[in-house]
Every structure is written in structure tokens, then in C-alpha cells.
């Protein structure tokens, strides 16, 4: 087994087929965790396991990583995953990373109800459903755990064109703090990360002019790398952060 700060732990990562979720699988596996990569796009989750985990870099002793299809906005899909995981691993994951997320940007005056709802279904309700399902399993198995929710800096400050997205991410912050209060007595910690502008497929849709304007507001003068978020995810997942719960950590280059 790889000696690392999450050695021997089982970690579920949603949105694991891309960006921050994929980087989280990479760093968690590097630090010794067995990784369950779950994504709406099954093929991309498989690619994460095959090409982006410690297993892929030559070690065959990092555990039994696996990829699964999952739609976090769909209760049945989550319960299906839960059943498969119980069968395969016999115990629930003790690290849960909620990274699945979408944007449907538009000006408030033009935003459709569908685009408001779909963003909330994935970003907010999806985080709720995953937390509820897996925290319940942890309490029933009397296991401690760590949940890390990926919110966003725009959940704190807002952003033009993102009334739906920023509201969903503000909701994740409130939900994280409330869940931490409820789950502390079970030794389940819940924290949120607020990334700034991170270089993933999600920001590829941002117009170049807007990107240039954003860069001027970032003291470190560059976009973040998904791995820089994943390092914080892994720290919050590990016992290195054993007295940290209900908090938010900004990973923004100072934005
Ligand atoms: P990304 O590269 O687009 O990755 C998100 C992943 O989630 C994709 O693989 C996507 O699959 C998947 N996904 C979408 N809907 C899903 C669903 N219903 N169930 C399961 N998986 C689903 O984006 P990212 O930048 O890594 O974002 C990761 C998280 O960080 C998100 O919550 C995002 O809001 C947050 N965040 C990102 C930034 C940034 O600058 N990149 C900043 C702040 C916060 P498809 O590609 O098939 O849709």
C-alpha cells in the first residue's frame, strides 16, 4: 500500500471524469486512497482511473480503483451506485468529494427557468443527495468520514451572468455548514472549497475578453491548476485536518 495521508481509505469522487474531480482522483490515489471515480460520462470516469490514478503510473498496490456512471441529480442513479459499491467494497467510502457541477450562464433578465433548475438540480440537490446517502451509510456503519463539497468563490461574491450558478454555490456553503453541525457528533467532518478561476473544461466556455478581465483581478496573475484544488481536497479528506469542520477554504490565487 502506498504510504500517504489518506492511505487505505476509500474515496468517492463525483464529477470525476474531468477537471477538478479528475485531479482529486489523481492526488487522492497518490496519497494512498482507493478511488471510486463517478461521472455522468462513464467513459471519462474510466479514463480517469486508467490514465490519471497512481495505478496508471506503475504502482499496482494502491487498491481497487473503479469507475461508475452516476447522475448526481437522480436519486435512483445514486441508489444504484450505492448498491454496487456495497457489493464491491463491503463498506461505504469514508471520503466523499462532491465535484460534479454545471454552468448554464445567462443574464438574469434572460435566464430560463429550465437553466435555473438544471443548475440547482446538479450543483445543490446533487450535493445534498450524495451527502445524505453516504453520511447515512457512515452513521449506520459507525465509521468516521470526511465530506468535501466543491462550491465556488462566486457563491460568496456573485458574478455577472451567473445568478443561477452563484445561488447554487452559495447554497452549497450553507448546506456544508449545517451538515457539519449535524454530523459532528458522528465524527463526520464536512467542509467546502471555494475555487476561483481554475483551468478546466468548465472555463473553456468563458469568452476570451472576460478571461482577460478576470486575470487582472487575480494577484497571482494566472488561472489555477486543478491539481492545486485537489491538494486542498486531499488535505481536508485526511486526518491532517482532523479538527476542521464546517469551514470554507478559498483556492483562488488571491482573487
Ligand atoms: P468540469 O471539468 O466540467 O467537470 C465537471 C464534471 O462533472 C464533468 O465530468 C461533468 O460531466 C460532470 N457532471 C456534470 N453533471 C453531472 C451529473 N449530473 N452527475 C455526475 N457528474 C456530472 O468542471 P470543473 O471545473 O472540474 O468543476 C468541478 C467543480 O468545481 C464544479 O462543481 C464546479 O462548479 C466547481 N468550480 C469550478 C471552477 C472552475 O473555475 N473550473 C471554479 C469554481 C468552482 P459532463 O462533462 O458530461 O457534463
Short mmCIF file of C-alpha atoms and ligand atoms in Angstrom, two decimals:
data_model
loop_
_atom_site.label_atom_id
_atom_site.label_comp_id
_atom_site.label_asym_id
_atom_site.label_seq_id
_atom_site.Cartn_x
_atom_site.Cartn_y
_atom_site.Cartn_z
CA UNK A 1 0.00 0.00 0.00
CA UNK A 2 1.23 3.49 -0.88
CA UNK A 3 2.09 5.44 2.27
CA UNK A 4 0.25 8.72 2.10
CA UNK A 5 -2.03 10.97 4.10
CA UNK A 6 -5.17 9.05 3.04
CA UNK A 7 -3.62 5.59 2.95
CA UNK A 8 -6.09 2.72 2.98
CA UNK A 9 -9.15 4.96 2.72
CA UNK A 10 -11.98 4.52 0.21
CA UNK A 11 -12.83 7.78 -1.62
CA UNK A 12 -15.87 8.56 -3.76
CA UNK A 13 -15.38 11.44 -6.21
CA UNK A 14 -18.31 12.76 -8.25
CA UNK A 15 -17.65 14.63 -11.49
CA UNK A 16 -14.50 12.51 -11.66
CA UNK A 17 -14.31 12.42 -15.44
CA UNK A 18 -12.94 15.92 -15.82
CA UNK A 19 -11.20 18.92 -14.30
CA UNK A 20 -11.11 19.18 -10.52
CA UNK A 21 -12.76 15.78 -9.92
CA UNK A 22 -10.20 14.04 -12.10
CA UNK A 23 -7.34 15.84 -10.36
CA UNK A 24 -8.83 14.85 -6.99
CA UNK A 25 -8.71 11.17 -8.07
CA UNK A 26 -5.10 11.67 -9.08
CA UNK A 27 -3.95 13.23 -5.81
CA UNK A 28 -6.09 11.04 -3.51
CA UNK A 29 -4.70 7.90 -5.17
CA UNK A 30 -1.17 9.29 -5.00
CA UNK A 31 -1.75 9.68 -1.26
CA UNK A 32 -2.84 6.06 -0.88
CA UNK A 33 -6.64 6.12 -1.21
CA UNK A 34 -8.66 3.67 -3.27
CA UNK A 35 -10.64 5.85 -5.66
CA UNK A 36 -14.21 5.47 -6.92
CA UNK A 37 -14.49 7.77 -9.94
CA UNK A 38 -18.16 8.55 -10.68
CA UNK A 39 -19.37 10.72 -13.53
CA UNK A 40 -22.37 11.20 -15.77
CA UNK A 41 -20.00 10.36 -18.61
CA UNK A 42 -18.87 6.81 -17.77
CA UNK A 43 -16.12 6.70 -20.41
CA UNK A 44 -14.44 9.79 -18.98
CA UNK A 45 -14.53 8.25 -15.48
CA UNK A 46 -12.89 5.11 -16.88
CA UNK A 47 -10.22 7.29 -18.47
CA UNK A 48 -9.60 8.94 -15.10
CA UNK A 49 -9.00 5.56 -13.49
CA UNK A 50 -6.86 4.23 -16.34
CA UNK A 51 -4.76 7.28 -17.06
CA UNK A 52 -4.88 9.55 -14.04
CA UNK A 53 -4.54 7.49 -10.87
CA UNK A 54 -1.47 6.21 -9.09
CA UNK A 55 -2.34 2.81 -10.56
CA UNK A 56 -1.70 4.24 -14.01
CA UNK A 57 1.74 5.46 -13.03
CA UNK A 58 3.03 1.95 -12.44
CA UNK A 59 2.05 1.09 -8.88
CA UNK A 60 -0.32 -1.85 -8.60
CA UNK A 61 -0.68 -1.64 -4.86
CA UNK A 62 -2.88 1.38 -4.44
CA UNK A 63 -6.11 -0.51 -4.10
CA UNK A 64 -9.03 -1.42 -6.24
CA UNK A 65 -9.90 1.82 -8.09
CA UNK A 66 -13.11 1.73 -10.08
CA UNK A 67 -15.22 3.88 -12.42
CA UNK A 68 -19.01 4.18 -12.32
CA UNK A 69 -21.72 6.04 -14.19
CA UNK A 70 -23.60 8.44 -11.92
CA UNK A 71 -26.08 11.27 -12.33
CA UNK A 72 -25.96 13.13 -9.01
CA UNK A 73 -29.28 14.83 -9.71
CA UNK A 74 -31.08 11.50 -9.90
CA UNK A 75 -31.95 9.59 -6.71
CA UNK A 76 -32.23 6.24 -8.49
CA UNK A 77 -28.81 6.64 -10.06
CA UNK A 78 -27.31 7.36 -6.62
CA UNK A 79 -29.03 4.36 -5.02
CA UNK A 80 -27.82 2.12 -7.88
CA UNK A 81 -24.26 3.30 -7.28
CA UNK A 82 -24.66 2.79 -3.53
CA UNK A 83 -25.80 -0.82 -4.04
CA UNK A 84 -22.92 -1.56 -6.43
CA UNK A 85 -20.38 -0.08 -4.00
CA UNK A 86 -21.75 -2.09 -1.08
CA UNK A 87 -21.41 -5.25 -3.17
CA UNK A 88 -17.90 -4.43 -4.33
CA UNK A 89 -16.28 -2.83 -1.29
CA UNK A 90 -18.48 -4.12 1.59
CA UNK A 91 -18.16 -0.77 3.37
CA UNK A 92 -19.10 2.80 2.44
CA UNK A 93 -16.48 5.30 1.29
CA UNK A 94 -15.18 7.39 4.19
CA UNK A 95 -14.07 10.21 1.87
CA UNK A 96 -16.78 11.84 -0.26
CA UNK A 97 -15.91 14.57 -2.75
CA UNK A 98 -18.80 16.42 -4.41
CA UNK A 99 -17.21 17.86 -7.55
CA UNK A 100 -19.95 17.26 -10.16
CA UNK A 101 -21.15 20.64 -11.37
CA UNK A 102 -22.52 22.50 -14.37
CA UNK A 103 -22.98 26.07 -15.55
CA UNK A 104 -25.81 27.47 -17.70
CA UNK A 105 -24.79 31.12 -17.83
CA UNK A 106 -27.06 33.93 -18.91
CA UNK A 107 -28.07 37.40 -17.82
CA UNK A 108 -30.72 37.46 -15.09
CA UNK A 109 -33.16 39.14 -17.46
CA UNK A 110 -32.75 36.34 -19.99
CA UNK A 111 -32.22 33.26 -17.83
CA UNK A 112 -34.74 30.50 -18.45
CA UNK A 113 -36.43 28.61 -15.64
CA UNK A 114 -35.00 25.37 -17.09
CA UNK A 115 -31.45 26.70 -16.85
CA UNK A 116 -32.08 27.85 -13.29
CA UNK A 117 -33.49 24.45 -12.32
CA UNK A 118 -30.89 22.26 -14.02
CA UNK A 119 -28.01 24.09 -12.33
CA UNK A 120 -29.68 23.71 -8.94
CA UNK A 121 -30.51 20.05 -9.62
CA UNK A 122 -26.87 19.15 -10.19
CA UNK A 123 -24.92 21.60 -8.02
CA UNK A 124 -27.17 21.88 -4.98
CA UNK A 125 -29.61 18.97 -4.94
CA UNK A 126 -26.92 16.59 -6.21
CA UNK A 127 -24.60 17.58 -3.36
CA UNK A 128 -27.48 17.13 -0.89
CA UNK A 129 -28.44 13.67 -2.20
CA UNK A 130 -24.87 12.37 -2.20
CA UNK A 131 -24.19 13.74 1.29
CA UNK A 132 -27.42 12.32 2.67
CA UNK A 133 -26.97 8.84 1.15
CA UNK A 134 -23.34 8.36 2.12
CA UNK A 135 -23.44 10.11 5.52
CA UNK A 136 -26.35 7.85 6.46
CA UNK A 137 -24.30 4.80 5.47
CA UNK A 138 -21.37 6.04 7.56
CA UNK A 139 -23.53 6.59 10.65
CA UNK A 140 -25.07 3.12 10.24
CA UNK A 141 -21.61 1.55 9.96
CA UNK A 142 -20.30 3.73 12.86
CA UNK A 143 -17.49 4.98 10.65
CA UNK A 144 -15.90 8.44 10.77
CA UNK A 145 -15.71 10.33 7.48
CA UNK A 146 -14.83 13.49 5.63
CA UNK A 147 -17.04 15.18 3.04
CA UNK A 148 -15.62 17.90 0.80
CA UNK A 149 -18.07 19.94 -1.27
CA UNK A 150 -16.81 22.00 -4.19
CA UNK A 151 -18.58 25.34 -4.00
CA UNK A 152 -17.18 28.41 -5.76
CA UNK A 153 -15.85 31.85 -4.93
CA UNK A 154 -18.84 33.27 -6.86
CA UNK A 155 -21.09 31.71 -4.20
CA UNK A 156 -19.60 34.31 -1.87
CA UNK A 157 -19.21 37.35 -4.14
CA UNK A 158 -21.61 36.71 -7.04
CA UNK A 159 -20.76 37.03 -10.73
CA UNK A 160 -22.40 38.64 -13.74
CA UNK A 161 -24.22 36.08 -15.88
CA UNK A 162 -24.31 33.51 -13.08
CA UNK A 163 -27.33 34.24 -10.88
CA UNK A 164 -28.31 30.55 -11.10
CA UNK A 165 -24.80 29.17 -10.56
CA UNK A 166 -23.77 31.56 -7.78
CA UNK A 167 -27.02 30.88 -5.90
CA UNK A 168 -26.46 27.12 -6.15
CA UNK A 169 -22.90 27.51 -4.86
CA UNK A 170 -23.99 29.82 -2.01
CA UNK A 171 -26.48 27.07 -1.16
CA UNK A 172 -23.63 24.56 -1.00
CA UNK A 173 -21.84 26.76 1.55
CA UNK A 174 -24.91 26.98 3.79
CA UNK A 175 -25.61 23.27 3.43
CA UNK A 176 -21.99 22.41 4.26
CA UNK A 177 -22.08 24.45 7.47
CA UNK A 178 -25.43 22.98 8.54
CA UNK A 179 -24.39 19.40 7.76
CA UNK A 180 -21.16 19.90 9.72
CA UNK A 181 -23.20 20.90 12.77
CA UNK A 182 -25.43 17.82 12.45
CA UNK A 183 -22.76 15.27 11.62
CA UNK A 184 -20.01 16.33 14.03
CA UNK A 185 -21.31 14.01 16.73
CA UNK A 186 -20.75 11.08 14.35
CA UNK A 187 -17.17 12.24 13.68
CA UNK A 188 -18.08 13.08 10.10
CA UNK A 189 -16.48 16.35 9.01
CA UNK A 190 -17.97 18.49 6.23
CA UNK A 191 -16.07 21.31 4.53
CA UNK A 192 -16.34 23.30 1.32
CA UNK A 193 -13.73 24.59 -1.08
CA UNK A 194 -14.31 27.83 -2.97
CA UNK A 195 -12.17 27.65 -6.12
CA UNK A 196 -11.55 30.79 -8.11
CA UNK A 197 -10.78 30.60 -11.80
CA UNK A 198 -9.43 27.09 -12.46
CA UNK A 199 -8.17 25.88 -15.84
CA UNK A 200 -10.68 23.10 -16.64
CA UNK A 201 -13.14 22.42 -19.48
CA UNK A 202 -15.73 24.38 -17.48
CA UNK A 203 -13.92 27.69 -18.06
CA UNK A 204 -13.28 26.95 -21.75
CA UNK A 205 -16.71 28.44 -22.49
CA UNK A 206 -15.79 31.78 -20.89
CA UNK A 207 -15.20 34.41 -23.60
CA UNK A 208 -11.54 35.44 -24.00
CA UNK A 209 -12.33 39.09 -23.15
CA UNK A 210 -13.95 38.10 -19.85
CA UNK A 211 -10.98 35.83 -19.08
CA UNK A 212 -8.52 38.68 -19.63
CA UNK A 213 -10.54 40.89 -17.27
CA UNK A 214 -10.59 38.14 -14.63
CA UNK A 215 -6.83 37.63 -14.83
CA UNK A 216 -6.29 41.28 -13.92
CA UNK A 217 -8.17 40.66 -10.66
CA UNK A 218 -6.04 37.67 -9.63
CA UNK A 219 -2.99 38.74 -7.61
CA UNK A 220 -1.07 35.61 -8.65
CA UNK A 221 -1.77 36.61 -12.26
CA UNK A 222 -2.80 33.23 -13.61
CA UNK A 223 -5.56 30.62 -13.65
CA UNK A 224 -5.35 27.86 -11.06
CA UNK A 225 -4.43 24.32 -11.97
CA UNK A 226 -6.99 21.65 -10.96
CA UNK A 227 -4.24 19.88 -9.02
CA UNK A 228 -3.90 22.93 -6.77
CA UNK A 229 -7.54 22.46 -5.74
CA UNK A 230 -7.05 18.69 -5.44
CA UNK A 231 -4.22 19.16 -2.94
CA UNK A 232 -6.63 21.05 -0.65
CA UNK A 233 -9.34 18.43 -1.23
CA UNK A 234 -6.90 15.74 -0.12
CA UNK A 235 -5.78 17.69 2.95
CA UNK A 236 -9.41 18.19 4.04
CA UNK A 237 -10.09 14.49 3.38
CA UNK A 238 -7.21 13.38 5.56
CA UNK A 239 -6.65 13.26 9.31
CA UNK A 240 -4.22 16.18 8.86
CA UNK A 241 -7.37 18.31 9.09
CA UNK A 242 -8.96 16.33 11.94
CA UNK A 243 -10.17 19.43 13.85
CA UNK A 244 -11.50 21.29 10.80
CA UNK A 245 -15.21 21.11 10.00
CA UNK A 246 -17.93 23.47 8.77
CA UNK A 247 -15.41 25.74 7.13
CA UNK A 248 -14.75 27.09 3.65
CA UNK A 249 -11.33 27.34 2.06
CA UNK A 250 -10.69 29.71 -0.83
CA UNK A 251 -8.32 28.46 -3.54
CA UNK A 252 -8.32 31.50 -5.79
CA UNK A 253 -4.81 32.88 -6.29
CA UNK A 254 -5.97 35.77 -4.10
CA UNK A 255 -8.96 36.77 -6.27
P1 LIG B 1 -15.68 20.12 -15.44
O1 LIG B 1 -14.31 19.97 -15.98
O2 LIG B 1 -16.79 20.47 -16.34
O3 LIG B 1 -16.04 18.78 -14.62
C1 LIG B 1 -17.32 18.56 -14.08
C2 LIG B 1 -17.65 17.10 -14.27
O4 LIG B 1 -18.95 16.86 -13.66
C3 LIG B 1 -17.80 16.72 -15.74
O5 LIG B 1 -17.15 15.49 -15.99
C4 LIG B 1 -19.30 16.58 -15.92
O6 LIG B 1 -19.69 15.68 -16.91
C5 LIG B 1 -19.69 16.05 -14.56
N1 LIG B 1 -21.14 16.18 -14.33
C6 LIG B 1 -21.98 17.12 -14.80
N2 LIG B 1 -23.24 16.86 -14.41
C7 LIG B 1 -23.19 15.73 -13.68
C8 LIG B 1 -24.15 14.94 -13.02
N3 LIG B 1 -25.45 15.28 -13.04
N4 LIG B 1 -23.76 13.84 -12.36
C9 LIG B 1 -22.45 13.47 -12.35
N5 LIG B 1 -21.48 14.15 -12.98
C10 LIG B 1 -21.85 15.27 -13.64
O7 LIG B 1 -15.69 21.24 -14.31
P2 LIG B 1 -14.65 21.56 -13.14
O8 LIG B 1 -14.12 22.89 -13.40
O9 LIG B 1 -13.77 20.42 -12.86
O10 LIG B 1 -15.71 21.71 -11.95
C11 LIG B 1 -15.70 20.84 -10.83
C12 LIG B 1 -16.46 21.54 -9.70
O11 LIG B 1 -15.74 22.73 -9.35
C13 LIG B 1 -17.86 22.00 -10.11
O12 LIG B 1 -18.73 21.82 -9.03
C14 LIG B 1 -17.67 23.47 -10.41
O13 LIG B 1 -18.85 24.18 -10.24
C15 LIG B 1 -16.62 23.83 -9.38
N6 LIG B 1 -15.84 25.03 -9.69
C16 LIG B 1 -15.10 25.12 -10.82
C17 LIG B 1 -14.37 26.29 -11.07
C18 LIG B 1 -13.50 26.47 -12.27
O14 LIG B 1 -13.01 27.60 -12.49
N7 LIG B 1 -13.24 25.47 -13.06
C19 LIG B 1 -14.44 27.34 -10.17
C20 LIG B 1 -15.22 27.21 -9.04
C21 LIG B 1 -15.92 26.05 -8.81
P3 LIG B 1 -20.08 16.27 -18.37
O15 LIG B 1 -18.81 16.88 -18.90
O16 LIG B 1 -20.55 15.07 -19.10
O17 LIG B 1 -21.16 17.29 -18.12
#
